[in-house]
Coordinates of C-alpha atoms in Angstrom, one line a residue:
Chain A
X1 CA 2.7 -19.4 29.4
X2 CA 6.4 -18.1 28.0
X3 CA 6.3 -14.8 26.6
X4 CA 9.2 -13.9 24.8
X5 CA 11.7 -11.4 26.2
X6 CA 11.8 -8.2 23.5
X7 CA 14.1 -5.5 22.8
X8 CA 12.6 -2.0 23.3
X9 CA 14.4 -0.6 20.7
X10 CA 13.2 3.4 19.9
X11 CA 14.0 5.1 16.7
X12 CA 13.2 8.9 16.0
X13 CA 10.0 8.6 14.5
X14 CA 10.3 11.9 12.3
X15 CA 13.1 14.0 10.5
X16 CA 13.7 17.3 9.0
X17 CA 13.7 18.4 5.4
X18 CA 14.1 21.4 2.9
X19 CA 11.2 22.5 0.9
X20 CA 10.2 25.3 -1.6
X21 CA 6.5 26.0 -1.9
X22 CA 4.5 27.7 -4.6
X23 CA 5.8 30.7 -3.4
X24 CA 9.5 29.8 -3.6
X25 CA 9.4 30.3 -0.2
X26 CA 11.5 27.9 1.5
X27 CA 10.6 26.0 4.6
X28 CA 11.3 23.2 7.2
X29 CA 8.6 20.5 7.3
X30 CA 8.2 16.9 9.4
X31 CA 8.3 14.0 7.4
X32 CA 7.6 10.0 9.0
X33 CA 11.0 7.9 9.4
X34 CA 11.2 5.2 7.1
X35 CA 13.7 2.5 8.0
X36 CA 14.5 -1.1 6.8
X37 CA 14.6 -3.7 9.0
X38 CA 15.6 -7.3 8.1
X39 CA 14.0 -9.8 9.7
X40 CA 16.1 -13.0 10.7
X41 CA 14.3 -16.7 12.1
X42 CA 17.4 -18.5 14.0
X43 CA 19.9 -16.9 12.1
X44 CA 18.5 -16.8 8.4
X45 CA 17.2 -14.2 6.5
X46 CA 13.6 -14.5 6.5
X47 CA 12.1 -10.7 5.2
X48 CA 13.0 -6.9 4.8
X49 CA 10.2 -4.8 6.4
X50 CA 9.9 -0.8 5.7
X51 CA 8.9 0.5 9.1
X52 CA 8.4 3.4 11.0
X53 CA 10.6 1.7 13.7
X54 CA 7.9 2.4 16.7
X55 CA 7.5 -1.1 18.0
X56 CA 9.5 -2.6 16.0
X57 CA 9.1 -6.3 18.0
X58 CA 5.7 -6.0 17.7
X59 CA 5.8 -5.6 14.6
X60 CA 7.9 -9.2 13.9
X61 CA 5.7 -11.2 16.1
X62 CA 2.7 -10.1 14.5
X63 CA 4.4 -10.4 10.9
X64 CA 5.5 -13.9 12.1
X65 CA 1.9 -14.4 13.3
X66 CA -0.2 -13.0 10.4
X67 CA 2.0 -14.8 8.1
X68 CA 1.4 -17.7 10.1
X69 CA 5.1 -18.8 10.4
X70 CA 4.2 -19.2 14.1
X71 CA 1.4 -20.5 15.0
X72 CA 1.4 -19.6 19.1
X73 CA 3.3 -16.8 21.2
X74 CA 5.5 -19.5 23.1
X75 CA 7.3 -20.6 20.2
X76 CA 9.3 -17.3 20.1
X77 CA 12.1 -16.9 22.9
X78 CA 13.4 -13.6 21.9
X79 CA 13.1 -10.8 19.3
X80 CA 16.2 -8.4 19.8
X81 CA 15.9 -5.5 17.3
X82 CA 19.2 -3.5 16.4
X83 CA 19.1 0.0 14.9
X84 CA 22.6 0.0 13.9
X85 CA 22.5 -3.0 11.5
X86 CA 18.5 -2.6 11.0
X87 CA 18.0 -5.7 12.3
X88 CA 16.0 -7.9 14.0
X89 CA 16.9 -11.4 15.3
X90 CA 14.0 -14.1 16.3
X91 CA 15.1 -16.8 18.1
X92 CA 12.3 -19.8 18.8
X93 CA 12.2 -22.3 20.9
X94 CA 12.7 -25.6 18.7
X95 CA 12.7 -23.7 15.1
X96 CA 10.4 -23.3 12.1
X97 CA 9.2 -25.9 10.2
X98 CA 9.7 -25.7 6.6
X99 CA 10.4 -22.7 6.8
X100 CA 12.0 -22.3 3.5
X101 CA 9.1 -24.1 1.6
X102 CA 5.9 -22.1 3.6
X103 CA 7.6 -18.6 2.2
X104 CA 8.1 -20.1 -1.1
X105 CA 4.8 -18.9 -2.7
X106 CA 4.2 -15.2 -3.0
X107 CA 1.0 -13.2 -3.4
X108 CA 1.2 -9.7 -3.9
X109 CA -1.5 -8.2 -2.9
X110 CA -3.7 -5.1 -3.3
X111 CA -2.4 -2.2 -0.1
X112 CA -1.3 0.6 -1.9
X113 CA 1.8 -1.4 -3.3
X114 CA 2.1 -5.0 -3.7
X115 CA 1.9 -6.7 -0.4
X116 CA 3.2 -10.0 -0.2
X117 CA 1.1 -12.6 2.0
X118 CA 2.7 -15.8 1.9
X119 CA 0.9 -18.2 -0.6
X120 CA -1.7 -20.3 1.4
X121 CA -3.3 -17.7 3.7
X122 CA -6.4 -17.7 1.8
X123 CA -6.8 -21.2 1.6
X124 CA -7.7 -21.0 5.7
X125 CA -10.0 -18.7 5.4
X126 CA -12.5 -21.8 6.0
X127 CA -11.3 -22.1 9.3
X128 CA -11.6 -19.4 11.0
X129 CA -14.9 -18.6 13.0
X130 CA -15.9 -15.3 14.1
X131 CA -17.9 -15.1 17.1
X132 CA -21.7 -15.0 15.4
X133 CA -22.6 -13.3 18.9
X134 CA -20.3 -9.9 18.9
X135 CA -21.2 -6.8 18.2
X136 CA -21.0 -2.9 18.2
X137 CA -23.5 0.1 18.4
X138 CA -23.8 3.1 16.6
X139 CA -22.3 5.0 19.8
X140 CA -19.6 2.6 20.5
X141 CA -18.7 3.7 17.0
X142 CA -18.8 6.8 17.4
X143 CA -17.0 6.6 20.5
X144 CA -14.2 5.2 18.3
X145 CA -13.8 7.8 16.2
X146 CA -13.7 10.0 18.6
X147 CA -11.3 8.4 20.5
X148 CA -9.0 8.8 16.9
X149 CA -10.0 12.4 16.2
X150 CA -8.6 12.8 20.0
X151 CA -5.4 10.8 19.8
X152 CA -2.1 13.0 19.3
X153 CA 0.1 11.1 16.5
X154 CA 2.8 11.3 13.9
X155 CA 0.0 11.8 11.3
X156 CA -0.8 14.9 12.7
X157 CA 3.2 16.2 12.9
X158 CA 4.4 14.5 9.2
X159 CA 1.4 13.1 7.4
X160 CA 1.8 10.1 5.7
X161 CA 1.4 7.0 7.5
X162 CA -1.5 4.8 8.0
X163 CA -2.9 4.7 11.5
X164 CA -4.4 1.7 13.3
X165 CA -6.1 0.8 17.0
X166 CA -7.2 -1.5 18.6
X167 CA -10.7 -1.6 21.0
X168 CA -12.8 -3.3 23.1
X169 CA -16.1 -1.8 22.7
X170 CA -14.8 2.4 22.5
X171 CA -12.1 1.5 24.9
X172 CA -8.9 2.3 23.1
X173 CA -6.4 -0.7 23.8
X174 CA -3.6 0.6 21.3
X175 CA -3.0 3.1 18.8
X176 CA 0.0 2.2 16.0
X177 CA 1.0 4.7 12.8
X178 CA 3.5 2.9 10.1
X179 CA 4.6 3.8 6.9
X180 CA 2.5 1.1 5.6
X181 CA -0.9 0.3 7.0
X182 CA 0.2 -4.1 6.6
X183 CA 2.8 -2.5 9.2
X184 CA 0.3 -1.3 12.0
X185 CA -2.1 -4.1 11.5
X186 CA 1.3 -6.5 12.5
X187 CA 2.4 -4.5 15.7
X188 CA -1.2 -5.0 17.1
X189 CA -1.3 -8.9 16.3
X190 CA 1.9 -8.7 18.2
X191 CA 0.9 -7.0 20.8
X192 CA -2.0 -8.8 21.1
X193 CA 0.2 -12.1 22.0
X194 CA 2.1 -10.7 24.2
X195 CA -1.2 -9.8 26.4
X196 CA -0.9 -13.3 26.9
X197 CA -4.0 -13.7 24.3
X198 CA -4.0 -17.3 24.0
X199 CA -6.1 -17.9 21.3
X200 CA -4.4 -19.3 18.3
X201 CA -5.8 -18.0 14.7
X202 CA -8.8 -19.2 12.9
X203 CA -9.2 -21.3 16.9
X204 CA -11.9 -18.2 18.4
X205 CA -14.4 -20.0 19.7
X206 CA -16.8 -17.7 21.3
X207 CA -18.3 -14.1 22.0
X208 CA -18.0 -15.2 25.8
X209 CA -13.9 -15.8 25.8
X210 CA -12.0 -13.1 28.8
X211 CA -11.9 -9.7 27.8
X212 CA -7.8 -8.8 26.8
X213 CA -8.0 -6.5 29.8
X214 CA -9.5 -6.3 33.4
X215 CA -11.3 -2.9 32.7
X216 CA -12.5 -3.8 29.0
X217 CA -15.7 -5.1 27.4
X218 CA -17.3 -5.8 24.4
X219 CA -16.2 -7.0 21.4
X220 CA -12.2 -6.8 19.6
X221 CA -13.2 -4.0 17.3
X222 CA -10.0 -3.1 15.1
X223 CA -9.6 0.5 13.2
X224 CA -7.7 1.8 10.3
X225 CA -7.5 4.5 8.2
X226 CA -6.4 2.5 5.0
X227 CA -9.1 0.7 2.8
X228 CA -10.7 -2.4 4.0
X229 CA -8.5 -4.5 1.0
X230 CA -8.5 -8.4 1.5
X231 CA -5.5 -8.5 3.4
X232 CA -7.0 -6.1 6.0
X233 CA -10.0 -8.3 6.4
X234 CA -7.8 -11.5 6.4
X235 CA -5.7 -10.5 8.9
X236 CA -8.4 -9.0 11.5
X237 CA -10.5 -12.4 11.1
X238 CA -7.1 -14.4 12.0
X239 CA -6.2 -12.0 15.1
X240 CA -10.5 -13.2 15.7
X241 CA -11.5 -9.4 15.9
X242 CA -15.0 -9.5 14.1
X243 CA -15.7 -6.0 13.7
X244 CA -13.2 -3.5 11.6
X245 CA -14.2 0.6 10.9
X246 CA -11.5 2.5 8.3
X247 CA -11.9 5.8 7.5
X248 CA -11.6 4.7 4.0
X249 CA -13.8 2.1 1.5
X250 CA -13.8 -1.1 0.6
X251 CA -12.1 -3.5 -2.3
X252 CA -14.3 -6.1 -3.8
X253 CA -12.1 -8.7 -2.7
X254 CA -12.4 -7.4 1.0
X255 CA -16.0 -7.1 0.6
X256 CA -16.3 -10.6 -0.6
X257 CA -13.8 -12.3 1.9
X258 CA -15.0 -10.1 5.2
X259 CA -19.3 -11.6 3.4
X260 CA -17.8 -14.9 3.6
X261 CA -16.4 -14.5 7.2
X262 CA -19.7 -12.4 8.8
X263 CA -17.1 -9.6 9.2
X264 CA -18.7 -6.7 10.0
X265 CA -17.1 -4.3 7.9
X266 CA -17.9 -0.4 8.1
X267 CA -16.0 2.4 6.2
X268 CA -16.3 5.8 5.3
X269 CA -16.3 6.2 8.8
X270 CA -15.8 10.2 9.6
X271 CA -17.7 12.2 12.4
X272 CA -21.3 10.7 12.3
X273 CA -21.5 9.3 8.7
X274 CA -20.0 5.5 7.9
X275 CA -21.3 3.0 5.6
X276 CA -21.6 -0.9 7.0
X277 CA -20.5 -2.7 3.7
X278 CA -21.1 -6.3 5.4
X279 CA -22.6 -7.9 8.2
X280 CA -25.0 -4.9 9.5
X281 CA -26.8 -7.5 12.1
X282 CA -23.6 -6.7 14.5
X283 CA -24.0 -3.3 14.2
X284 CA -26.9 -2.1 16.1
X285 CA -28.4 1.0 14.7
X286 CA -28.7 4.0 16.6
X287 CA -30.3 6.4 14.0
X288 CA -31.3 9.1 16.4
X289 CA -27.3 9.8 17.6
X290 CA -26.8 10.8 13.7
X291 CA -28.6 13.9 13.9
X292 CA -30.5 15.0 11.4
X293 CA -30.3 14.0 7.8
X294 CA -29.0 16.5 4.9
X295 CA -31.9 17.0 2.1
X296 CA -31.4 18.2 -1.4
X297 CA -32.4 21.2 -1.9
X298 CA -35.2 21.2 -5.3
Chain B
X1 CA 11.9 -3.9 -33.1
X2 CA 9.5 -6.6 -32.3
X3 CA 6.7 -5.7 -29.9
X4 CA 5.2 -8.1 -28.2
X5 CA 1.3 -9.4 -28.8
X6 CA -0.9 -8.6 -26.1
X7 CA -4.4 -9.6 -25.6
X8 CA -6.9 -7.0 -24.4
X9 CA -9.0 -8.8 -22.0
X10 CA -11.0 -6.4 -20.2
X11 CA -13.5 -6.8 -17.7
X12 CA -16.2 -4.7 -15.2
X13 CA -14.3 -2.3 -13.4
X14 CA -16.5 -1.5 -10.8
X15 CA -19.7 -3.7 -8.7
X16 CA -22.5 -2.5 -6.6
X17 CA -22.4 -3.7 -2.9
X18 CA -25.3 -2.5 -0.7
X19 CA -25.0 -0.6 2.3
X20 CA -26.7 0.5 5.2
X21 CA -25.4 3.9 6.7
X22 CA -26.2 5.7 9.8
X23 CA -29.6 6.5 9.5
X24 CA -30.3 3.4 8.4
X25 CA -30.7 3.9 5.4
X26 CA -30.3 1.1 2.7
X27 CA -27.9 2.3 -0.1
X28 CA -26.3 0.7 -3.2
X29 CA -22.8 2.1 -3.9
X30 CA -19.7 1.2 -6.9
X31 CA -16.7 -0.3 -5.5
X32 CA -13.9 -1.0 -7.5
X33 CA -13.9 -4.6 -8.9
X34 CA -10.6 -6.1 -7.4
X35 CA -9.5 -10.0 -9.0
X36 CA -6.3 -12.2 -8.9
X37 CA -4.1 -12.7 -11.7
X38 CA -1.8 -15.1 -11.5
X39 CA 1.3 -14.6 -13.8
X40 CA 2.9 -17.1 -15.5
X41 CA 6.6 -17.0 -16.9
X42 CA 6.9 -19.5 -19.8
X43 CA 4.4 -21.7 -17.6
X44 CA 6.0 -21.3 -14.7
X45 CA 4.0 -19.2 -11.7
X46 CA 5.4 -16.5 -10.8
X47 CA 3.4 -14.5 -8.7
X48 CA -0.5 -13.3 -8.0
X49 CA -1.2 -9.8 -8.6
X50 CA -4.6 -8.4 -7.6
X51 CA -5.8 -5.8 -9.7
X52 CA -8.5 -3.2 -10.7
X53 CA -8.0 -5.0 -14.3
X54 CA -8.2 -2.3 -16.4
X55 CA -5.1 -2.8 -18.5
X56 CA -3.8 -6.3 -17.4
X57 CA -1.5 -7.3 -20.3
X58 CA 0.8 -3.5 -19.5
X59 CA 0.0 -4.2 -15.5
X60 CA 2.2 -7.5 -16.2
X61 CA 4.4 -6.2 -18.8
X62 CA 5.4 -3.4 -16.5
X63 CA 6.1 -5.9 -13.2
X64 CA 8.3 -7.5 -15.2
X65 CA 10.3 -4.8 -16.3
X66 CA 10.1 -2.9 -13.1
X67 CA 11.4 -6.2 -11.1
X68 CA 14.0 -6.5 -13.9
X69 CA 13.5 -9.7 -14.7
X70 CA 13.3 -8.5 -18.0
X71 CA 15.8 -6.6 -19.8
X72 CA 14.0 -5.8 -23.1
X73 CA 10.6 -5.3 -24.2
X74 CA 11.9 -7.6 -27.1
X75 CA 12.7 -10.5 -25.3
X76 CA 8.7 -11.1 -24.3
X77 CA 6.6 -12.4 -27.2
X78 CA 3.0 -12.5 -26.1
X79 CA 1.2 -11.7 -23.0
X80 CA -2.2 -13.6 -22.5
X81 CA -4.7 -12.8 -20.5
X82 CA -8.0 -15.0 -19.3
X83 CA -10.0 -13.6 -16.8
X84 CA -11.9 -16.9 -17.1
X85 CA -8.8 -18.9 -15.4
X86 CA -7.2 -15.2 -13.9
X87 CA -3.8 -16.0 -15.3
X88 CA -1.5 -13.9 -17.6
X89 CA 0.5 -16.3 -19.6
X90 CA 3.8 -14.9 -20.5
X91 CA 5.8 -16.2 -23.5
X92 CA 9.5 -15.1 -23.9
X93 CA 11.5 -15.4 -26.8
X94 CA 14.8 -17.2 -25.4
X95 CA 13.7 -18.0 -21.6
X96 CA 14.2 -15.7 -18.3
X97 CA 17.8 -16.8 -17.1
X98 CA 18.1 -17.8 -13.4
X99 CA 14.3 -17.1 -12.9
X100 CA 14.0 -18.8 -9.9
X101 CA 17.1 -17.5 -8.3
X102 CA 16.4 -13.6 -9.2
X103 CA 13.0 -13.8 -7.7
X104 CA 14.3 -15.4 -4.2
X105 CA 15.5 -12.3 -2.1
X106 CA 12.2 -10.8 -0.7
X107 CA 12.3 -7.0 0.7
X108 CA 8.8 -6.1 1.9
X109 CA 8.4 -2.7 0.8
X110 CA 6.4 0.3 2.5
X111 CA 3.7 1.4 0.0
X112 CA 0.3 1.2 1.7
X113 CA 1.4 -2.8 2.3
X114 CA 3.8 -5.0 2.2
X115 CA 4.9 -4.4 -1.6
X116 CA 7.1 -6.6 -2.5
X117 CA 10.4 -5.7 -4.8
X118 CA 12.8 -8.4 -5.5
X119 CA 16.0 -8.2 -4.1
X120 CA 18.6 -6.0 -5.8
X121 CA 16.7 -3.6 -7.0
X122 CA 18.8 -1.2 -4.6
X123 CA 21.6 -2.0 -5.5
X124 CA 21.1 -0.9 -9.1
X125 CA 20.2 2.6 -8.2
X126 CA 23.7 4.0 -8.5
X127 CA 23.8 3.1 -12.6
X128 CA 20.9 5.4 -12.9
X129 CA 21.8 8.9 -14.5
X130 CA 18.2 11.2 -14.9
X131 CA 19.0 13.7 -17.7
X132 CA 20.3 16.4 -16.1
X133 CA 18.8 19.1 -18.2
X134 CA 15.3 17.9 -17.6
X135 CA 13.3 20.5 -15.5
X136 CA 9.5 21.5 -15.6
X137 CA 8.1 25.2 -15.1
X138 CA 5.6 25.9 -12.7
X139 CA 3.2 26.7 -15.2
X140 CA 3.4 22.7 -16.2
X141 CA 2.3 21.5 -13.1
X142 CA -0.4 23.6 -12.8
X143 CA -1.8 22.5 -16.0
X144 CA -0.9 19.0 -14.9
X145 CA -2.6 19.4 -11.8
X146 CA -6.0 20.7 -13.7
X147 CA -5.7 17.4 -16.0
X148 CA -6.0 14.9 -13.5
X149 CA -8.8 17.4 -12.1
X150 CA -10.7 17.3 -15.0
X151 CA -10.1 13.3 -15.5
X152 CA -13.0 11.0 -15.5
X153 CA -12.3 8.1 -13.8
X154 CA -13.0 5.4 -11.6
X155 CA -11.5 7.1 -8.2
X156 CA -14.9 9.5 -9.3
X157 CA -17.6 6.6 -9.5
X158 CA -16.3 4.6 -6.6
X159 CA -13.2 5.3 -4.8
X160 CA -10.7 3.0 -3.3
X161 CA -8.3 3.2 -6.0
X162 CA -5.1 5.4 -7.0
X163 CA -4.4 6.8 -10.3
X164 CA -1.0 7.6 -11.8
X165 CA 0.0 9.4 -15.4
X166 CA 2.1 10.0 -17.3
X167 CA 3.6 13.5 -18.9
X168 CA 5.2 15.0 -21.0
X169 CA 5.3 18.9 -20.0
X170 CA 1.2 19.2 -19.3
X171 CA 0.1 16.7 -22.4
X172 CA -1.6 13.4 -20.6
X173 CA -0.1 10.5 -22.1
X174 CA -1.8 7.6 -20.3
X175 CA -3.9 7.7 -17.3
X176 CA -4.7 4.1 -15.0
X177 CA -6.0 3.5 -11.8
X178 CA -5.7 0.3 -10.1
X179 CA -6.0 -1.0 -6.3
X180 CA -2.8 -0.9 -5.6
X181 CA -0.8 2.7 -6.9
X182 CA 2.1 -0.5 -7.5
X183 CA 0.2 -1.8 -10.4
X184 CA -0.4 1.4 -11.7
X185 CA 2.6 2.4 -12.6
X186 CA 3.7 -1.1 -12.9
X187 CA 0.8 -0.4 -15.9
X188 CA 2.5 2.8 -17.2
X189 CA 5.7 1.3 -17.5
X190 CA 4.4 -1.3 -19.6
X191 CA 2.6 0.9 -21.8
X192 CA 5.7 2.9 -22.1
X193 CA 7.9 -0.3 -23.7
X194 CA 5.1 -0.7 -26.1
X195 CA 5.4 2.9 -27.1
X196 CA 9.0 1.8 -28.7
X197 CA 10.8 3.5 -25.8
X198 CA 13.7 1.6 -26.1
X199 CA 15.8 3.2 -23.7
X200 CA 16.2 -0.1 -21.3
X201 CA 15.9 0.8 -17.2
X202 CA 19.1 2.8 -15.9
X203 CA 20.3 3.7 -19.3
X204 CA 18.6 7.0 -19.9
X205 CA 21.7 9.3 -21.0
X206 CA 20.5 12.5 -21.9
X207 CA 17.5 14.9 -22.2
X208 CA 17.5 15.3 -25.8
X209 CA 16.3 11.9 -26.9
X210 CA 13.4 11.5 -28.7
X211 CA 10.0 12.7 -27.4
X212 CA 8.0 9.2 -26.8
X213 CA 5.0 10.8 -29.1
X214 CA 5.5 12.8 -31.9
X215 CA 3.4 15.7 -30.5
X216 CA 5.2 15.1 -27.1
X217 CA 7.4 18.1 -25.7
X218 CA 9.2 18.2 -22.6
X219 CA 10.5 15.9 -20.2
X220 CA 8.3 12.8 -18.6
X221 CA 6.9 13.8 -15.6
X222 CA 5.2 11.2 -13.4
X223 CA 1.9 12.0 -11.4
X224 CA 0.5 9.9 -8.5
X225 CA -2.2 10.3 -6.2
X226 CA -0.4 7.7 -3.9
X227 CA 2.9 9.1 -1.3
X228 CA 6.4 9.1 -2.5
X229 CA 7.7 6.0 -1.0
X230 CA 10.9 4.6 -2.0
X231 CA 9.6 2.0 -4.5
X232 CA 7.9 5.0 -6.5
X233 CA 10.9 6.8 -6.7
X234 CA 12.8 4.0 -7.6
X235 CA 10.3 2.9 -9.8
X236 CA 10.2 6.0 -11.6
X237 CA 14.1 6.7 -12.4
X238 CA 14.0 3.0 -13.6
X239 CA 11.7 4.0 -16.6
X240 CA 14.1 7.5 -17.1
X241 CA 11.5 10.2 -15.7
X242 CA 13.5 12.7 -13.2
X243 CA 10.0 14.8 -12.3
X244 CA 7.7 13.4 -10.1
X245 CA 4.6 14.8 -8.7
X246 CA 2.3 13.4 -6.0
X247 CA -1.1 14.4 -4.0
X248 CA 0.6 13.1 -1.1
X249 CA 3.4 13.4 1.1
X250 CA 7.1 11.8 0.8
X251 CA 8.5 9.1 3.3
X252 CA 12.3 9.5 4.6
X253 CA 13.9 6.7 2.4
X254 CA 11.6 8.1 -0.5
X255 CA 13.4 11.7 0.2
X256 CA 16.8 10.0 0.1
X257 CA 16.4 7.9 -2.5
X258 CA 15.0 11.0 -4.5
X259 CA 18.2 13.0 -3.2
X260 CA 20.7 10.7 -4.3
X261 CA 18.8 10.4 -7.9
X262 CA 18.6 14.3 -8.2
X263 CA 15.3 13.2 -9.3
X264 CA 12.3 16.1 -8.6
X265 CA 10.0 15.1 -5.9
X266 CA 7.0 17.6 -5.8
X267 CA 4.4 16.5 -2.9
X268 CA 0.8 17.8 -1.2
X269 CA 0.2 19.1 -4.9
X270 CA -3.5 20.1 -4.9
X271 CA -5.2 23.6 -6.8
X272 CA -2.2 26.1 -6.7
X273 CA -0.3 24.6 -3.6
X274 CA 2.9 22.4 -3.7
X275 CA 5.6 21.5 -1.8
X276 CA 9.1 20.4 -3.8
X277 CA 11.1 18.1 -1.7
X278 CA 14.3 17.3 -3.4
X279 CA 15.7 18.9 -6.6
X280 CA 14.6 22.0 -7.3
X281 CA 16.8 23.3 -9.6
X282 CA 14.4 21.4 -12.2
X283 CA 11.6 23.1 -10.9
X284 CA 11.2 26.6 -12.6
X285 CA 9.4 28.7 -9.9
X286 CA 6.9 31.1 -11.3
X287 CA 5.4 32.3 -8.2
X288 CA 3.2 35.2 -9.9
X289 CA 0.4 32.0 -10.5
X290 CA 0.5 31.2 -7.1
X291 CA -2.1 33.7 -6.9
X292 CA -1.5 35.5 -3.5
X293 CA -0.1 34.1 -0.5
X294 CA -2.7 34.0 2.8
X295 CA -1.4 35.9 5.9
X296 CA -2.5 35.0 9.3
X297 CA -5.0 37.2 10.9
X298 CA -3.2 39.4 13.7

């Protein structure tokens, strides 16, 4: 299989700036780059992302994937990203079909802001099947967020981004931050094709399909920090990981559409407590690793 | 001046789900109700918002002027909402010119998602002039800060959404929440235009116009729990208010966008602590409420 050849393109990923506090005392704090970068398919303006600028071709492929512009890694021959012009140039093989028509319809979704998924994503929901076999325990979980408490990040330096990983079982694969969580979600599909993951959306098969990596086992388990909104679902069933843990709730659109996909969905998730919202029979209960429960006092 | 008609289709805005949590414990919790509307421009689809629902005909009211598509409150005559169907029909008096063409560009915008903003917005930040004059004292905040503290609402009963208000000085003029913090101010702009502000987007020329209410004193000060991306900022000086005040942090292009504005960007407000990023010559510092300032232990 082709991969595409990417840029590596690196941006600062925080700046400087002036504050007063309560105090009027004035200070120096980190705050997350933010930079727009204009996406182009053979030469014609396709998008204008908001992004962090970490992996910036990544974050392309995956948009081009979770928007399902492309439907398999080998169609894309190169992604060179350019700071200076803030952009980003796709070239594929033997072009986009349609391209114009497919981006025609927009749904703005819930995020924070008003997300735009290309119309028609919902309407393939049907398709995809999750494989009914994965599964996570309680301390795989827990594993997971420990492995996040544990991972140094521009959250920690500047606040304000979203923070997304992926894992296979509590094996961290890969940890992205973003301004915007759609962002972080889109550099690990990307990422994801370029392990040479072969498996085309809504086309998973099995539980029993080759682990992305030598050393890792168990099932695609994705994390976030945002809320579990119906994007978030959407796109971690087309990327075929079944199981997804945010530190944050659930919409009732994301709660109906991860029901309607056996997603496993768990939130809340913060030192030992979480919540499973959806599909609990992949999450095998380990009730003694919670330690003990807090009572009411009468 | 002709205000529009608006229905006021409401609907439930939260459902139960049941959960199971680490003990294993089954659980019934709120989330927030999350459903499609699908907005229609003198029968033509424009675009699918999903939405808490609270205040649907402002929500879509509000897109439209915040998109600019249009100009005046006066040139829409009804807003209809089903939630039977989930569409908003729009009726305008004399037609949206160049509908189609206005709505083409796409930037994909940082908010928690992908929001989407319609192309030229940018561009039209330089003809917006904030009234210089307008300033808030520290004492404002505060009491700001305690409203939204004190507010009931839906964040309270089940999470997952953002609120935003509006000010003026420390009076609450409207309060919404909403899944995405978009559609909430989206919301607040809408109910703004129905107040008779008729001060149209990038026209604001002084800080001595009329108070919106009659009990009203002071200049608008906008409150979100959401971060100060660009949009919000943007968003905000469109509808004139030159104070803006956020739980959260501040992205780069938000910060630059703010600086080039002069528009007051006060983040990581919480009890008695704030940070003011950009402008503070409209922030009147008072730090004697501060209360006093924590050392660090030798």
């Amino acid at each position: 299989m082709a991969l595409p050849f990417l840029t590596q393109a690196r941006a600062p990923l925080t700046r400087e700036i002036g504050t007063v506090n309560e105090h009027g005392d004035a200070g120096i704090i980190s705050i997350p780059a933010e930079r727009p970068l204009t996406v182009y398919v053979d030469r014609k303006e396709l998008v204008t992302l908001m992004t962090l600028g970490a992996r910036p071709e990544w974050l392309v492929l995956g948009y081009l994937r979770n928007q399902r512009l492309v439907r398999s890694v080998e169609e894309v021959e190169s992604i060179t990203v350019d700071w200076e012009v803030g952009a980003a140039a796709v070239k594929t093989r033997s072009g986009i079909k349609r391209l114009k028509e497919r981006t025609a319809r927009r749904v703005v979704t819930t995020g924070c802001g008003q997300g735009s998924v290309f119309g028609g994503l919902m309407d393939e929901i049907e398709s995809i099947h999750l494989p009914p076999a994965a599964s996570i325990t309680q301390a795989q979980l827990y594993g997971i967020l420990n492995a996040i408490r544990l991972q140094e990040s521009t959250y920690k330096s500047a606040g304000s981004v979203h923070g997304c990983a992926l894992f296979r079982g509590d094996e961290m694969q890969l940890f992205v931050e973003d301004v915007g969580r759609h962002n972080a979600i889109d550099t690990i599909a990307g990422w994801m094709w370029m392990q040479s993951e072969d498996v085309a959306p809504g086309e998973i098969s099995s539980a029993g399909r080759p682990p992305l990596g030598a050393a890792s086992v168990g099932a695609p388990i994705f994390y976030t920090t945002g809320r579990l909104t119906s994007e978030m679902i959407i796109k971690s069933a087309q990327m075929g990981v079944p199981i997804v843990v945010s530190r944050s709730g659930i919409t009732q659109m994301g709660h109906e559409i991860a029901q309607r996909l056996d997603l496993c969905a768990i939130g809340r998730a913060t030192n030992r407590h979480f919540l499973c919202y959806c599909a609990p029979h992949r999450l095998h209960l380990q009730p003694e690793l919670a330690g003990p429960k807090l009572r009411a006092v009468a």
